[in-house]
Each structure stands twice: as structure tokens, then as C-alpha cells.
Amino acid sequence: MIAHLNTALTWRGGEQQTAYLIQGLVNKKIPQLLICQPDSELEKRITSIPKFPIKIRGEWDITAIKKIIEVIDENKVSLIHAHTAHAHSVGLLIKFFRPELKLVVSRRVDFSIAKNFFSKLKYTSDRVDQFLAVSNTIRNILVRDGVNPEKVVTVYSGIDLKLKKKTKPFHLRKEFGIGKAELVIGNIAALVDHKDQKTLIKSISLLSSRIKCKLLIVGEGELEEELKQLVSDLRLESKVCFTGFRKDVDDILSILDVFVMSSKEEGLGTSVLDAMAFGLPVVITKGGGLVEMIEHEKGGLISDIKDSVRLAENLTRVLEDKQLRLEFGKYNLEAVKRFSFDNTIEKTIKVYQSLTT
């Protein structure tokens, strides 16, 4: 029995990937259960396996640890898969009481391990049996920071290619105020510092007036007001539209001509994979794992991080060349197949089997 341990309340990329993994394992008849925060989005959305909502107030919540151990014992769990940093810590404490359990930890961010003693201990402890890095970039960072390379395997966070179907949501062009002659650039990401929409907005200000386009920034986050102020300061209100959080992401992808990510850091960035699956050309920066998805001059164009000038040049080149957009998009439709979620499931199952058989 596999126990998925997730301590997050919000519905971000990591929680979505956890949900996809659970469903994929269900399809493969893998017995599993979910331990998560009460009233979390993950608890609400997962209906296919047993759920145990347990309030976890922190990494040292011994009361919660005891309740989780009761669930583990009653359900004869043999392996814990921790999907967040806090879950990683909780998993280590559980193994203190149940050392026979196997502990797998997913790592989705390309930040270096913190220098403090506890963080070092978390990542170098023998109690973690396997780390799953969602990109080679993350794997390299973990190994560089002292994690045993034999304990780190790259398992890309894939997407379900069967669910990607283009629609014709003409109403969205009207909703977002997109003119008939305007090309549409899309950025789908949380509005936080490492996604660096500031550089992206600055690059839009550098585009020639002859290019008729609109940038859709899809998402929400702590920098929303600051980014809107930057748009106002640069007088780009007619060029940039903040859509807020949207559930109709596939419809939005269907109206895009170009997808762009300007991140300074990025574990992988599955929104890029979604764009590739829709046959879109992609313009990115060299932020973390982004460059593992897009091949320069084949599926898109790549610039250095925080380089608004080069980003503007790359956007200009793609926006002005319809044939190039078609060629890049066609290439991405094939390239994205190696990031199929079927591959994610198979590689994850192999890790489980290597630890439990």
C-alpha cells in the first residue's frame, strides 16, 4: 500500500501533479491512500482512493504524526510518497518511529538546499530512500548540494496528452478585448518573483508599434498589483491583459499564437508542456528546467534570464513569421510526447517496485 503525504492547502502545480499521479496509479491498479490537510483542494478533488484528512500544524506536530502512524499501521502501508517540503519533514519523523517504511520524496523546485543544519539533515539523511526530481536541473542541484546521486532519479512531471483538444472559444477574444488583427501571446504562471513577469512586461514595451499583439497574463499571486502598476507606468494597458485565475486554461491555449515563459527559476514548468501539446511555438528564458523542454530554433527561441531586450527580439521574430510559428508548433507536437504522463507513471512505479520488492 502506497501512502501519498501532502501538506499543502492551495491548488498549485505540485498538487495538480499529485492528483494526476494518483489517478494514473489507480488506472494501474496500484493500492494507495491519501493523507492531506482537511478542506484542501487535493482532498476535495481526489475521489478515487481512501482519504485521511489530518490537520498538520507544522513539521513537528507530534499529535498529527501519531494519527498518521495509526493510519499507516491500520492500512499496512509499506511506502510513503511525500509531495511537499513539509511532507518531507513529516515523513522523516514517521520513519523515526517506523524505520521499516520506505520514503520517497518529490522535489519540484530548482532552489538550492538551505544552508541550515536541519535542511542539510533532511536531504542527506539515510531515512530518505529515493528523491524524484522533476527535471535534470533539479537533480543536478540536489547532487551538487550533497545528496547521494544514487538516491536521486529524474522523473519528469508529464501531462495527459489525450486530454489536449483545441477548441474555438471566440468569446474569449471579446472578453479580453483582443482585436481582429492582433496576435495573442500567453503566459500562464503564478504572479510571483521567480516567474519574472516584470521582464516579460518590459519586453512587450520594446516591441515595434507595427506588431499588433496582446499579452495575456493568466494567474494570480502576490505581485499582481505591482505588475499592474508596471503596465500602467509603461502605458501598456492596451497591450497587456491580466485574466486572473482561470479554470478554462485549455480554451485560453486555443486562442494563443505564441506561448512565453520568462522565469528566473523553474523546476520544470508544465504549462510549457501544455502549450507544446497545443502545437504552439514557445519563447522561454534559461530558467531552470525550461530548457529541458524546448529546443532552440526547433520548437522555440531561448534567451538569458532577465534579458528583456533579447526576449523582445525573440518575440518579434516569432510574431512576424507565421511560417516559423507553424514549424515550431509542429515540432513541439512531436517533442512533447517524451513528456507524456504515461511515462511519469511508469517511471514512478519502477521506483516503488525497486524499493518494495
Short mmCIF file of C-alpha atoms in Angstrom, two decimals:
data_model
loop_
_atom_site.label_atom_id
_atom_site.label_comp_id
_atom_site.label_asym_id
_atom_site.label_seq_id
_atom_site.Cartn_x
_atom_site.Cartn_y
_atom_site.Cartn_z
CA MET A 1 0.00 0.00 0.00
CA ILE A 2 1.32 3.45 -1.02
CA ALA A 3 0.56 6.47 1.17
CA HIS A 4 0.66 9.88 -0.52
CA LEU A 5 1.53 12.58 2.01
CA ASN A 6 0.67 16.15 1.02
CA THR A 7 0.56 19.08 3.44
CA ALA A 8 -0.47 21.90 1.08
CA LEU A 9 -3.82 23.70 1.13
CA THR A 10 -3.55 25.59 -2.16
CA TRP A 11 -4.06 24.19 -5.65
CA ARG A 12 -0.78 24.78 -7.45
CA GLY A 13 1.25 22.81 -9.96
CA GLY A 14 2.58 20.36 -7.37
CA GLU A 15 -0.88 19.47 -6.07
CA GLN A 16 -2.19 19.06 -9.62
CA GLN A 17 0.69 16.71 -10.42
CA THR A 18 -0.04 14.72 -7.27
CA ALA A 19 -3.67 14.35 -8.36
CA TYR A 20 -2.61 13.23 -11.85
CA LEU A 21 -0.18 10.71 -10.35
CA ILE A 22 -2.82 9.27 -8.04
CA GLN A 23 -5.27 8.80 -10.90
CA GLY A 24 -2.58 7.25 -13.08
CA LEU A 25 -1.71 4.79 -10.34
CA VAL A 26 -5.40 3.99 -9.88
CA ASN A 27 -5.55 3.10 -13.57
CA LYS A 28 -2.61 0.74 -13.00
CA LYS A 29 -4.39 -0.91 -10.03
CA ILE A 30 -1.78 0.31 -7.51
CA PRO A 31 -3.26 0.27 -3.94
CA GLN A 32 -2.86 3.70 -2.37
CA LEU A 33 -4.31 6.21 0.07
CA LEU A 34 -4.03 9.95 0.57
CA ILE A 35 -3.09 11.78 3.79
CA CYS A 36 -3.65 15.52 3.41
CA GLN A 37 -4.83 18.69 5.11
CA PRO A 38 -8.58 18.90 5.83
CA ASP A 39 -10.52 21.07 3.36
CA SER A 40 -7.53 21.23 1.00
CA GLU A 41 -8.13 21.34 -2.72
CA LEU A 42 -6.48 17.95 -3.06
CA GLU A 43 -8.91 16.39 -0.58
CA LYS A 44 -11.85 17.88 -2.47
CA ARG A 45 -10.69 16.69 -5.88
CA ILE A 46 -9.47 13.19 -5.11
CA THR A 47 -12.36 10.72 -5.08
CA SER A 48 -10.76 7.53 -6.37
CA ILE A 49 -8.80 6.37 -3.29
CA PRO A 50 -9.26 6.36 0.50
CA LYS A 51 -8.57 9.78 2.05
CA PHE A 52 -7.46 10.64 5.57
CA PRO A 53 -7.64 14.39 6.21
CA ILE A 54 -5.40 15.12 9.20
CA LYS A 55 -4.64 18.63 10.41
CA ILE A 56 -0.86 19.07 10.31
CA ARG A 57 0.08 22.30 12.08
CA GLY A 58 3.79 22.11 11.38
CA GLU A 59 6.74 19.85 10.77
CA TRP A 60 6.98 18.99 14.49
CA ASP A 61 3.28 18.29 15.08
CA ILE A 62 3.63 15.11 17.12
CA THR A 63 -0.14 14.75 17.54
CA ALA A 64 -0.53 14.65 13.77
CA ILE A 65 2.41 12.26 13.44
CA LYS A 66 0.72 9.82 15.83
CA LYS A 67 -2.54 9.97 13.84
CA ILE A 68 -0.70 9.37 10.57
CA ILE A 69 1.15 6.39 12.05
CA GLU A 70 -2.22 4.92 13.12
CA VAL A 71 -3.45 5.20 9.53
CA ILE A 72 -0.23 3.65 8.24
CA ASP A 73 -0.41 0.72 10.66
CA GLU A 74 -4.13 0.05 10.09
CA ASN A 75 -3.73 0.06 6.30
CA LYS A 76 -0.45 -1.88 6.16
CA VAL A 77 1.35 0.90 4.30
CA SER A 78 4.81 -0.05 3.04
CA LEU A 79 5.85 3.17 1.29
CA ILE A 80 5.25 6.89 1.87
CA HIS A 81 5.46 9.32 -1.03
CA ALA A 82 5.94 12.88 0.28
CA HIS A 83 4.90 15.54 -2.21
CA THR A 84 5.86 18.79 -0.42
CA ALA A 85 8.77 20.10 1.64
CA HIS A 86 6.73 19.93 4.85
CA ALA A 87 5.55 16.44 3.98
CA HIS A 88 9.22 15.51 3.54
CA SER A 89 9.91 16.56 7.15
CA VAL A 90 6.83 14.76 8.45
CA GLY A 91 7.88 11.64 6.56
CA LEU A 92 11.29 11.69 8.25
CA LEU A 93 9.66 11.83 11.69
CA ILE A 94 7.35 8.96 10.78
CA LYS A 95 10.37 6.87 9.79
CA PHE A 96 11.90 7.57 13.19
CA PHE A 97 9.02 5.53 14.66
CA ARG A 98 8.59 3.17 11.69
CA PRO A 99 12.07 2.70 10.19
CA GLU A 100 10.93 -0.23 8.04
CA LEU A 101 8.83 2.09 5.87
CA LYS A 102 10.23 3.31 2.55
CA LEU A 103 10.20 7.08 1.98
CA VAL A 104 10.10 8.68 -1.47
CA VAL A 105 10.29 12.49 -1.75
CA SER A 106 9.33 14.54 -4.81
CA ARG A 107 11.37 17.68 -5.44
CA ARG A 108 9.77 20.20 -7.82
CA VAL A 109 11.72 23.43 -7.24
CA ASP A 110 15.15 24.34 -8.54
CA PHE A 111 16.26 26.16 -5.38
CA SER A 112 19.45 25.19 -3.62
CA ILE A 113 19.08 23.38 -0.31
CA ALA A 114 19.10 25.85 2.57
CA LYS A 115 22.39 26.08 4.48
CA ASN A 116 20.94 25.48 7.95
CA PHE A 117 21.58 22.25 9.81
CA PHE A 118 18.02 20.92 9.65
CA SER A 119 17.74 21.36 5.87
CA LYS A 120 21.06 19.64 5.30
CA LEU A 121 19.93 16.81 7.56
CA LYS A 122 16.65 16.43 5.64
CA TYR A 123 18.41 15.92 2.34
CA THR A 124 21.40 13.87 3.44
CA SER A 125 19.55 11.62 5.88
CA ASP A 126 19.63 7.90 5.19
CA ARG A 127 15.93 7.85 6.07
CA VAL A 128 15.01 9.12 2.58
CA ASP A 129 15.16 6.14 0.25
CA GLN A 130 14.66 7.98 -3.06
CA PHE A 131 14.27 11.54 -4.35
CA LEU A 132 12.24 12.08 -7.50
CA ALA A 133 13.42 15.24 -9.26
CA VAL A 134 11.02 16.59 -11.89
CA SER A 135 13.91 17.75 -14.08
CA ASN A 136 17.61 17.08 -14.59
CA THR A 137 18.26 20.63 -13.44
CA ILE A 138 16.79 19.84 -10.04
CA ARG A 139 18.64 16.54 -9.86
CA ASN A 140 21.94 18.31 -10.54
CA ILE A 141 21.22 20.89 -7.83
CA LEU A 142 20.46 18.20 -5.25
CA VAL A 143 23.62 16.27 -6.09
CA ARG A 144 25.69 19.47 -6.07
CA ASP A 145 24.32 20.29 -2.61
CA GLY A 146 25.37 16.97 -1.14
CA VAL A 147 22.60 14.45 -1.84
CA ASN A 148 23.81 10.96 -2.71
CA PRO A 149 23.48 10.79 -6.54
CA GLU A 150 22.34 7.16 -6.30
CA LYS A 151 19.28 8.38 -4.41
CA VAL A 152 18.15 10.95 -6.98
CA VAL A 153 16.33 9.99 -10.16
CA THR A 154 14.74 12.31 -12.71
CA VAL A 155 11.05 11.66 -13.31
CA TYR A 156 9.61 14.40 -15.49
CA SER A 157 6.22 15.78 -14.48
CA GLY A 158 4.31 14.83 -17.58
CA ILE A 159 0.90 15.76 -18.91
CA ASP A 160 -2.01 13.72 -20.22
CA LEU A 161 -1.71 14.21 -23.96
CA LYS A 162 -5.08 12.54 -24.56
CA LEU A 163 -6.86 15.43 -22.84
CA LYS A 164 -5.45 18.16 -25.09
CA LYS A 165 -8.01 19.19 -27.68
CA LYS A 166 -8.18 22.54 -29.44
CA THR A 167 -11.48 24.38 -29.22
CA LYS A 168 -12.76 27.58 -30.85
CA PRO A 169 -13.61 29.85 -27.92
CA PHE A 170 -14.23 33.03 -29.91
CA HIS A 171 -15.92 34.57 -26.87
CA LEU A 172 -12.54 34.85 -25.14
CA ARG A 173 -11.21 37.27 -27.74
CA LYS A 174 -14.15 39.53 -26.97
CA GLU A 175 -13.79 39.07 -23.20
CA PHE A 176 -10.10 40.00 -23.26
CA GLY A 177 -10.52 42.84 -25.76
CA ILE A 178 -8.42 41.23 -28.48
CA GLY A 179 -8.65 42.97 -31.84
CA LYS A 180 -9.27 41.01 -35.04
CA ALA A 181 -5.77 41.69 -36.35
CA GLU A 182 -3.98 41.13 -33.03
CA LEU A 183 -1.78 38.11 -32.38
CA VAL A 184 -2.08 36.67 -28.88
CA ILE A 185 0.86 35.93 -26.57
CA GLY A 186 0.16 33.88 -23.46
CA ASN A 187 1.90 33.48 -20.10
CA ILE A 188 0.32 31.07 -17.61
CA ALA A 189 2.04 31.20 -14.23
CA ALA A 190 1.68 32.36 -10.65
CA LEU A 191 2.39 36.08 -10.24
CA VAL A 192 5.46 35.62 -8.04
CA ASP A 193 9.03 36.81 -8.23
CA HIS A 194 10.72 33.77 -9.75
CA LYS A 195 8.26 33.71 -12.68
CA ASP A 196 9.63 37.19 -13.52
CA GLN A 197 6.70 38.67 -15.42
CA LYS A 198 8.44 42.04 -14.91
CA THR A 199 10.99 41.13 -17.58
CA LEU A 200 8.19 39.90 -19.82
CA ILE A 201 6.21 43.14 -19.48
CA LYS A 202 9.32 45.19 -20.18
CA SER A 203 9.92 43.14 -23.32
CA ILE A 204 6.40 43.97 -24.55
CA SER A 205 7.23 47.67 -24.20
CA LEU A 206 10.19 47.13 -26.54
CA LEU A 207 8.16 45.62 -29.37
CA SER A 208 7.76 47.73 -32.50
CA SER A 209 4.44 49.54 -32.86
CA ARG A 210 3.98 47.74 -36.18
CA ILE A 211 3.44 44.46 -34.30
CA LYS A 212 -0.23 44.14 -33.39
CA CYS A 213 -0.42 41.85 -30.38
CA LYS A 214 -1.82 41.38 -26.90
CA LEU A 215 -0.23 39.61 -23.94
CA LEU A 216 -2.49 37.56 -21.67
CA ILE A 217 -1.03 37.03 -18.19
CA VAL A 218 -3.02 34.16 -16.72
CA GLY A 219 -2.74 33.57 -12.99
CA GLU A 220 -2.82 35.20 -9.60
CA GLY A 221 -0.28 35.93 -6.90
CA GLU A 222 1.34 38.37 -4.52
CA LEU A 223 2.84 40.57 -7.24
CA GLU A 224 -0.39 41.27 -9.10
CA GLU A 225 -0.74 44.92 -8.08
CA GLU A 226 2.96 45.59 -8.61
CA LEU A 227 2.83 44.12 -12.11
CA LYS A 228 -0.30 46.07 -12.97
CA GLN A 229 1.44 49.24 -11.83
CA LEU A 230 4.37 48.43 -14.11
CA VAL A 231 1.97 48.00 -17.03
CA SER A 232 0.46 51.40 -16.19
CA ASP A 233 3.86 53.07 -15.86
CA LEU A 234 4.87 51.75 -19.28
CA ARG A 235 1.48 52.70 -20.76
CA LEU A 236 0.80 49.16 -21.90
CA GLU A 237 -2.83 48.88 -20.81
CA SER A 238 -3.92 48.19 -24.39
CA LYS A 239 -1.20 45.56 -24.83
CA VAL A 240 -1.41 43.57 -21.60
CA CYS A 241 -4.43 41.84 -20.04
CA PHE A 242 -4.43 40.22 -16.59
CA THR A 243 -7.03 37.44 -16.65
CA GLY A 244 -6.68 36.33 -13.03
CA PHE A 245 -7.06 32.68 -12.10
CA ARG A 246 -8.86 30.71 -14.81
CA LYS A 247 -10.25 27.19 -14.99
CA ASP A 248 -10.60 27.31 -18.80
CA VAL A 249 -6.86 27.16 -19.48
CA ASP A 250 -7.27 24.83 -22.46
CA ASP A 251 -9.64 27.31 -24.10
CA ILE A 252 -7.11 30.09 -23.50
CA LEU A 253 -4.33 28.00 -25.04
CA SER A 254 -6.57 27.52 -28.07
CA ILE A 255 -6.58 31.25 -28.87
CA LEU A 256 -2.84 31.80 -28.43
CA ASP A 257 -0.36 32.33 -31.25
CA VAL A 258 2.75 32.21 -29.03
CA PHE A 259 3.41 30.95 -25.51
CA VAL A 260 6.07 32.63 -23.35
CA MET A 261 7.75 31.91 -20.01
CA SER A 262 10.23 34.41 -18.55
CA SER A 263 11.12 32.59 -15.32
CA LYS A 264 14.36 33.17 -13.42
CA GLU A 265 13.94 29.77 -11.76
CA GLU A 266 11.71 26.87 -12.72
CA GLY A 267 11.54 23.24 -11.67
CA LEU A 268 10.10 22.17 -14.99
CA GLY A 269 7.06 24.26 -15.92
CA THR A 270 4.22 22.00 -17.08
CA SER A 271 2.34 24.95 -18.58
CA VAL A 272 5.03 24.90 -21.27
CA LEU A 273 4.22 21.24 -21.92
CA ASP A 274 0.55 22.14 -22.23
CA ALA A 275 1.45 24.80 -24.80
CA MET A 276 3.58 22.33 -26.74
CA ALA A 277 0.70 19.83 -26.76
CA PHE A 278 -1.46 22.53 -28.35
CA GLY A 279 1.08 22.94 -31.14
CA LEU A 280 2.26 26.36 -30.05
CA PRO A 281 5.67 27.94 -30.62
CA VAL A 282 7.30 28.70 -27.27
CA VAL A 283 9.60 31.56 -26.27
CA ILE A 284 11.41 31.00 -22.96
CA THR A 285 14.31 32.07 -20.79
CA LYS A 286 17.05 29.81 -19.44
CA GLY A 287 15.22 29.48 -16.13
CA GLY A 288 15.88 26.10 -14.54
CA GLY A 289 14.24 23.15 -16.28
CA LEU A 290 12.62 25.20 -19.06
CA VAL A 291 15.47 24.45 -21.43
CA GLU A 292 14.90 20.70 -20.99
CA MET A 293 11.57 21.04 -22.79
CA ILE A 294 12.22 23.48 -25.62
CA GLU A 295 14.89 23.03 -28.29
CA HIS A 296 16.24 26.34 -29.53
CA GLU A 297 15.47 27.05 -33.19
CA LYS A 298 13.34 23.90 -33.39
CA GLY A 299 10.41 24.31 -31.01
CA GLY A 300 11.03 27.89 -29.98
CA LEU A 301 13.58 30.51 -29.02
CA ILE A 302 15.56 30.90 -25.79
CA SER A 303 17.04 33.98 -24.12
CA ASP A 304 19.02 34.61 -20.93
CA ILE A 305 17.06 35.26 -17.76
CA LYS A 306 16.18 38.92 -17.01
CA ASP A 307 17.14 39.91 -20.57
CA SER A 308 14.11 41.87 -21.75
CA VAL A 309 15.89 43.07 -24.91
CA ARG A 310 16.66 39.57 -26.21
CA LEU A 311 13.25 38.34 -25.11
CA ALA A 312 11.66 41.15 -27.14
CA GLU A 313 13.82 40.23 -30.14
CA ASN A 314 12.74 36.59 -29.91
CA LEU A 315 9.09 37.52 -29.59
CA THR A 316 9.41 39.86 -32.56
CA ARG A 317 10.94 37.17 -34.70
CA VAL A 318 8.20 34.65 -33.94
CA LEU A 319 5.34 37.14 -34.17
CA GLU A 320 6.49 38.42 -37.57
CA ASP A 321 6.97 34.99 -39.14
CA LYS A 322 3.82 32.87 -39.44
CA GLN A 323 5.68 30.03 -41.14
CA LEU A 324 8.18 29.90 -38.28
CA ARG A 325 5.32 29.70 -35.80
CA LEU A 326 3.84 26.79 -37.70
CA GLU A 327 7.18 24.97 -37.92
CA PHE A 328 7.93 25.42 -34.21
CA GLY A 329 4.41 24.34 -33.26
CA LYS A 330 4.56 21.22 -35.42
CA TYR A 331 7.91 20.28 -33.90
CA ASN A 332 6.56 20.72 -30.36
CA LEU A 333 3.61 18.41 -31.05
CA GLU A 334 6.10 15.58 -31.52
CA ALA A 335 8.67 16.70 -28.92
CA VAL A 336 6.12 16.82 -26.11
CA LYS A 337 5.43 13.08 -26.42
CA ARG A 338 8.50 12.27 -24.34
CA PHE A 339 6.81 14.17 -21.50
CA SER A 340 3.67 12.03 -21.61
CA PHE A 341 2.18 11.36 -18.20
CA ASP A 342 2.20 7.67 -19.08
CA ASN A 343 6.00 7.88 -18.87
CA THR A 344 5.74 9.64 -15.49
CA ILE A 345 3.54 6.86 -14.14
CA GLU A 346 5.74 4.05 -15.45
CA LYS A 347 8.95 5.55 -14.05
CA THR A 348 7.32 6.22 -10.67
CA ILE A 349 6.05 2.65 -10.46
CA LYS A 350 9.56 1.36 -11.23
CA VAL A 351 10.91 3.39 -8.30
CA TYR A 352 8.23 1.99 -5.99
CA GLN A 353 8.98 -1.56 -7.14
CA SER A 354 12.73 -1.15 -6.69
CA LEU A 355 12.16 -0.24 -3.06
CA THR A 356 9.46 -2.73 -2.10
CA THR A 357 10.39 -5.94 -3.91
#
